[in-house]
Short mmCIF file of C-alpha atoms and ligand atoms in Angstrom, two decimals:
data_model
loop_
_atom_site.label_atom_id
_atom_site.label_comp_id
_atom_site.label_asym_id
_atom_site.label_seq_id
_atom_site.Cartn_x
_atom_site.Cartn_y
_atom_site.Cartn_z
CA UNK A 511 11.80 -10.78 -12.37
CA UNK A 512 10.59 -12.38 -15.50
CA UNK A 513 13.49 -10.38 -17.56
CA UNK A 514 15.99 -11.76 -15.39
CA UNK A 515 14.42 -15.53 -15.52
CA UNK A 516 14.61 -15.31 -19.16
CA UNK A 517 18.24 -14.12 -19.10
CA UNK A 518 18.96 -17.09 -16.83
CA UNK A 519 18.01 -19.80 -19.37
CA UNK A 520 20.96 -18.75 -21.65
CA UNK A 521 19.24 -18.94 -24.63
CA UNK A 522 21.59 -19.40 -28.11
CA UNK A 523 21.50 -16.20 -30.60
CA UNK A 524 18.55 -16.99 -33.19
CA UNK A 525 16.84 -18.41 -30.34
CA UNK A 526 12.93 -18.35 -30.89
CA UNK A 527 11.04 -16.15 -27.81
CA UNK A 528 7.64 -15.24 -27.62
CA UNK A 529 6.52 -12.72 -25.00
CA UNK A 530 2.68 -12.95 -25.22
CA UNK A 531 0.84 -9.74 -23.25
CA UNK A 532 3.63 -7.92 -24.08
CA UNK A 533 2.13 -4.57 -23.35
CA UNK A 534 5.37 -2.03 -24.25
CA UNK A 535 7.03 -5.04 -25.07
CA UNK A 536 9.75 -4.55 -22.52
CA UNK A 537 10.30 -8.88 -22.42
CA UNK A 538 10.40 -8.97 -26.21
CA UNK A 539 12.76 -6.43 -26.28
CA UNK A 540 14.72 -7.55 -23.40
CA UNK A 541 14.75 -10.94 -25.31
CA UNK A 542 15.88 -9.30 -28.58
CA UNK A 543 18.31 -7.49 -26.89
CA UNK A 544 20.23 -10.43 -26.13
CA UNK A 545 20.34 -11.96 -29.61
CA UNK A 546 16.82 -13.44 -29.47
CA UNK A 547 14.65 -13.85 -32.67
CA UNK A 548 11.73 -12.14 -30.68
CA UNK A 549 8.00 -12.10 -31.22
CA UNK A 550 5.63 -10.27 -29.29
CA UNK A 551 1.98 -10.78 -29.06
CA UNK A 552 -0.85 -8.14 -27.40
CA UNK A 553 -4.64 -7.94 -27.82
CA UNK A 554 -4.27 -4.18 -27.66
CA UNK A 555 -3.54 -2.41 -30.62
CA UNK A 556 -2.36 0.66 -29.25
CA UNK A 557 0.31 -2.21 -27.31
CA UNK A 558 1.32 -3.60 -30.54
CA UNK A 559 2.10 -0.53 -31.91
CA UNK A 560 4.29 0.64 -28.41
CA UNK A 561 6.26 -2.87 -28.31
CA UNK A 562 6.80 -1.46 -31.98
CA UNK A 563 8.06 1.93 -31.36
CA UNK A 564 9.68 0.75 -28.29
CA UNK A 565 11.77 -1.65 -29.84
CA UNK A 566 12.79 0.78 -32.51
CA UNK A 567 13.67 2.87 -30.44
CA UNK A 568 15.96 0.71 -28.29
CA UNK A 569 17.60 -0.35 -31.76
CA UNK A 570 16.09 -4.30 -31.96
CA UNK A 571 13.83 -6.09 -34.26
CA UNK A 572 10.60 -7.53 -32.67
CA UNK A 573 7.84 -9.34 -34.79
CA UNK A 574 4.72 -7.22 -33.14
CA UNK A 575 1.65 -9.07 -33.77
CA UNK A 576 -2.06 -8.06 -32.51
CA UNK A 577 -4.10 -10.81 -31.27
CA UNK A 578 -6.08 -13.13 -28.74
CA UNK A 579 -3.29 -14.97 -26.41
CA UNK A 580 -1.10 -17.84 -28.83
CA UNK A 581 -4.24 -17.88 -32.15
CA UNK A 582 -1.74 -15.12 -34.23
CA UNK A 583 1.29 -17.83 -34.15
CA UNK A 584 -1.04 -20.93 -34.66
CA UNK A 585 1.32 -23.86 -36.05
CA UNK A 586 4.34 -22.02 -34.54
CA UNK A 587 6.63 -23.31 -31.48
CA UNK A 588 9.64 -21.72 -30.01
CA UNK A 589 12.17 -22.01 -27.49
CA UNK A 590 10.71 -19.71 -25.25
CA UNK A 591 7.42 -18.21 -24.14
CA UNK A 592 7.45 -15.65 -21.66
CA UNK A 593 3.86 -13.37 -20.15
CA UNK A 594 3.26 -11.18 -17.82
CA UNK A 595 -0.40 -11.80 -18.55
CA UNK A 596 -3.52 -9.99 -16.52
CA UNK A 597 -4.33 -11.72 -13.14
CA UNK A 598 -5.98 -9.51 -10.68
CA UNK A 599 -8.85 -11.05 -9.29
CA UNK A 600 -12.06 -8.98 -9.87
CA UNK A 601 -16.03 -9.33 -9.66
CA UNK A 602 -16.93 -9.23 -13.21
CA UNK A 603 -15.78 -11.05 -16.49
CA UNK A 604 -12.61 -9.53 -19.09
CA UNK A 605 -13.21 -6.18 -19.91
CA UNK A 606 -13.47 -6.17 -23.97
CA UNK A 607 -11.94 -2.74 -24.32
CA UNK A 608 -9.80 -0.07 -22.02
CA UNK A 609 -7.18 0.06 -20.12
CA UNK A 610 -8.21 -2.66 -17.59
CA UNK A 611 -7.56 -4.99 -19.84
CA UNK A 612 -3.97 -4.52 -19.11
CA UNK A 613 -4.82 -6.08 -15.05
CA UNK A 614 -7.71 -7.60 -14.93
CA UNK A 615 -7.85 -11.54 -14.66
CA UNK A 616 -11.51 -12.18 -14.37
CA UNK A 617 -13.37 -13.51 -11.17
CA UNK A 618 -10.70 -15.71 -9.66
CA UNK A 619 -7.84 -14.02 -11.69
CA UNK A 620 -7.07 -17.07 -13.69
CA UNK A 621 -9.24 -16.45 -16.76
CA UNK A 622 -6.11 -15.76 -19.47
CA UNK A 623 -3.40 -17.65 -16.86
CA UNK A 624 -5.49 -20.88 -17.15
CA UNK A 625 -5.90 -20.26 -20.74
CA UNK A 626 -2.59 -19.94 -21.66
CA UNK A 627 -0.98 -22.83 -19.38
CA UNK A 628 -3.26 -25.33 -21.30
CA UNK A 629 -1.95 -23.93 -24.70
CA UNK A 630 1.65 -22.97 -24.81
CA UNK A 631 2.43 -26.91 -24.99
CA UNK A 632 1.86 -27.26 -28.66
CA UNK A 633 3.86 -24.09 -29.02
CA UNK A 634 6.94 -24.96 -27.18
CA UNK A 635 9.50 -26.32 -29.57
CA UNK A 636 11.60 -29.66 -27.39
CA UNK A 637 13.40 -28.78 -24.66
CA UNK A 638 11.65 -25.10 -24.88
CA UNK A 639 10.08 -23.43 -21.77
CA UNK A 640 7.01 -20.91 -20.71
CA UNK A 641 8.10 -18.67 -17.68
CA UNK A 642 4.64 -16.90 -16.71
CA UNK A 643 4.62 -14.45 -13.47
CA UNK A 644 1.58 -14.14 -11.37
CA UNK A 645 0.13 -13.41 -7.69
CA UNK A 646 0.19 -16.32 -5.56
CA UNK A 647 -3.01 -15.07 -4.80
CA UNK A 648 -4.36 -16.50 -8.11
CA UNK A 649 -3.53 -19.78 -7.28
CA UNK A 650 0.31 -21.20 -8.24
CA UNK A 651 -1.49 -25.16 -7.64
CA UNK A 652 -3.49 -24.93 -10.05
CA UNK A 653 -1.00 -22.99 -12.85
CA UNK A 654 1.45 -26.43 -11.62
CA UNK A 655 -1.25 -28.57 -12.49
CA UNK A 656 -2.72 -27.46 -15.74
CA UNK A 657 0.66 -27.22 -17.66
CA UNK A 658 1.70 -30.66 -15.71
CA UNK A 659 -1.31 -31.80 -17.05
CA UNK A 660 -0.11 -31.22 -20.74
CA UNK A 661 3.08 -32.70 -20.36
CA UNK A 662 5.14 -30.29 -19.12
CA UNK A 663 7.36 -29.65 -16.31
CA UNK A 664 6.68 -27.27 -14.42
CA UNK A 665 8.32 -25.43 -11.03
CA UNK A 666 7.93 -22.38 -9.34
CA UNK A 667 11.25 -20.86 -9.39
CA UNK A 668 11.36 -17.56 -7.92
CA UNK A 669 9.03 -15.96 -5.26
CA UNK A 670 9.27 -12.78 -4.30
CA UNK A 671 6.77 -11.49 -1.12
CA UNK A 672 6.13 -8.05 -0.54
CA UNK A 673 2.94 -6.02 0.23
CA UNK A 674 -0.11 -6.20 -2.03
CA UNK A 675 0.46 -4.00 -4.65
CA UNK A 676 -2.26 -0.59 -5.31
CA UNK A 677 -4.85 -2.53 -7.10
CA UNK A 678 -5.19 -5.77 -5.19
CA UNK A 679 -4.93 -3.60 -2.01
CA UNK A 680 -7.98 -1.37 -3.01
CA UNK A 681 -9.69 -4.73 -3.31
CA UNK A 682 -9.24 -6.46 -0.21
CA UNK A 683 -12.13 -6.51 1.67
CA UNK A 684 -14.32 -7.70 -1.69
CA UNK A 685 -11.21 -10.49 -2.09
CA UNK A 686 -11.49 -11.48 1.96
CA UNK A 687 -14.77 -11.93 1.50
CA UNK A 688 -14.74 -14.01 -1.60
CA UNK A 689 -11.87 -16.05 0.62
CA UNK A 690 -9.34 -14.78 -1.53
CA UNK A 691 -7.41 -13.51 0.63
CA UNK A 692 -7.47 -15.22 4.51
CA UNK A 693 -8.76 -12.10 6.97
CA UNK A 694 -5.99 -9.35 7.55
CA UNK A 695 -3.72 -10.40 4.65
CA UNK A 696 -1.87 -7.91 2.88
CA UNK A 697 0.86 -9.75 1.71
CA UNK A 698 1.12 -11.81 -1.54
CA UNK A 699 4.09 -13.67 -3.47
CA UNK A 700 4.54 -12.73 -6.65
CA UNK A 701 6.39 -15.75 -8.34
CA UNK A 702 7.81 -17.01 -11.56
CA UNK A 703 6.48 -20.39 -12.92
CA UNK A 704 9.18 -22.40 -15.21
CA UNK A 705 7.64 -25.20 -17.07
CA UNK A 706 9.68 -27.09 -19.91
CA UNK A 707 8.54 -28.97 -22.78
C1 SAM B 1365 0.18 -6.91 -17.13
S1 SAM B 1365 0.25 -6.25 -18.75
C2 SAM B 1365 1.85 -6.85 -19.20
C3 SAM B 1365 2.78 -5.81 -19.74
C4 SAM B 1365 4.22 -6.24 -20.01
N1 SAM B 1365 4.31 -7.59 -20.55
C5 SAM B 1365 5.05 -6.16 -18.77
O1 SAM B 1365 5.45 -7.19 -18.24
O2 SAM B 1365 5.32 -5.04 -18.33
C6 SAM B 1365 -0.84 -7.32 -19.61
C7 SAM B 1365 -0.99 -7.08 -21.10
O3 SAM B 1365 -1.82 -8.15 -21.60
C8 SAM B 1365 -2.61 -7.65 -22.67
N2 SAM B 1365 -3.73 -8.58 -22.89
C9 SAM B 1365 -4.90 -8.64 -22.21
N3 SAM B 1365 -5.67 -9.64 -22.69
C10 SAM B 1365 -4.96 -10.24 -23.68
C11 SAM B 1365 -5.22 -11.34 -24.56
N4 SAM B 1365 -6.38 -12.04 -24.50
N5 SAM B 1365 -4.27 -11.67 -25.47
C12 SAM B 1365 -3.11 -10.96 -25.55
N6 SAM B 1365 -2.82 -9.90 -24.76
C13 SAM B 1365 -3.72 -9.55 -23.82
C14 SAM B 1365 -2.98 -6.26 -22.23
O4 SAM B 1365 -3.36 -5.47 -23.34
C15 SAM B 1365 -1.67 -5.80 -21.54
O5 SAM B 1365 -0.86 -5.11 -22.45
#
């Protein structure tokens, strides 16, 4: 989905796009791929070095840098910002290390989401935009407001509803009765939030 949003802005070759949780660094590459200067940002350093090897592999240059959401391209802006961050709601705070890090979102899901909406303004060069993908589950208001909130506008632009995926479904009952999820639900959207500078 996010690929295919990011295709859909018709960036301009040399165009600057930052994919931050890139994880393999399939959006960075994706990105590169189509004449992007791409950047790709993980906390993980066993990510960085994938998004490396992967883009390598599929014959593209990505700048791979380790670190903590947008604080390893302070000062920098570009034209786009893509993530597929973590956002599965759980019952405890980020996990510091392991492979959870890759899903989980912290109590309501929105611990890295909300984090990043209220920074990717200053990193958005004008006219750039941030496409971010999460659950409707974690709240789409409130990723409209914060990055509305910093100047930015911001739509959801694709949904797509299906059945909750493995994870979220092995949670249910803890997420119905946190309120969550409405008794009975087993559907979510997963959608695409555009929001330009
Ligand atoms: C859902 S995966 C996304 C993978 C990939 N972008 C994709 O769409 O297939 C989330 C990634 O975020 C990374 N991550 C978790 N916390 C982070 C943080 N604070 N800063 C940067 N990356 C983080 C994880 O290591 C993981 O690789």
């Amino acid at each position: 989905m996010l690929a295919r949003a990011l295709a859909a802005e018709g960036l301009a070759p040399g165009a600057r796009v930052l994919d931050v949780c890139t994880g393999s660094g399939m959006l960075a590459i994706a990105a590169a791929q189509r004449g992007a200067c791409a950047t790709a940002i993980d906390i993980s350093r066993r990510a960085v070095l994938c998004a490396r090897v992967n883009a390598r592999l599929n014959g593209v240059r990505v700048r791979a840098l380790r670190g903590d959401l947008l604080t390893a391209v302070s000062g920098e802006r570009f034209d786009a910002i893509v993530s597929n961050p973590p956002y599965l709601p759980g019952d405890a705070d980020l996990p510091e290390r392991g492979a959870e890090r890759a899903w989980e979102g912290g109590h309501d899901g929105r611990a890295l989401v909300d984090r990043l909406c209220s920074q990717a303004a200053r990193h958005l060069a004008p006219g750039g935009v941030l496409l971010i993908v999460h659950s409707s589950l974690c709240g789409t208001d409130s990723t409209l407001a914060i990055l509305r909130e910093h100047g930015l506008r911001a739509e959801v632009t694709v949904r797509r509803s299906g059945s909750l995926g493995p994870l979220l479904r092995a949670r249910a009952a803890e997420l119905e009765a946190r309120r969550l999820l409405a008794p009975g639900q087993r559907e979510e959207e997963v959608v695409v939030v555009r929001a330009a500078a």
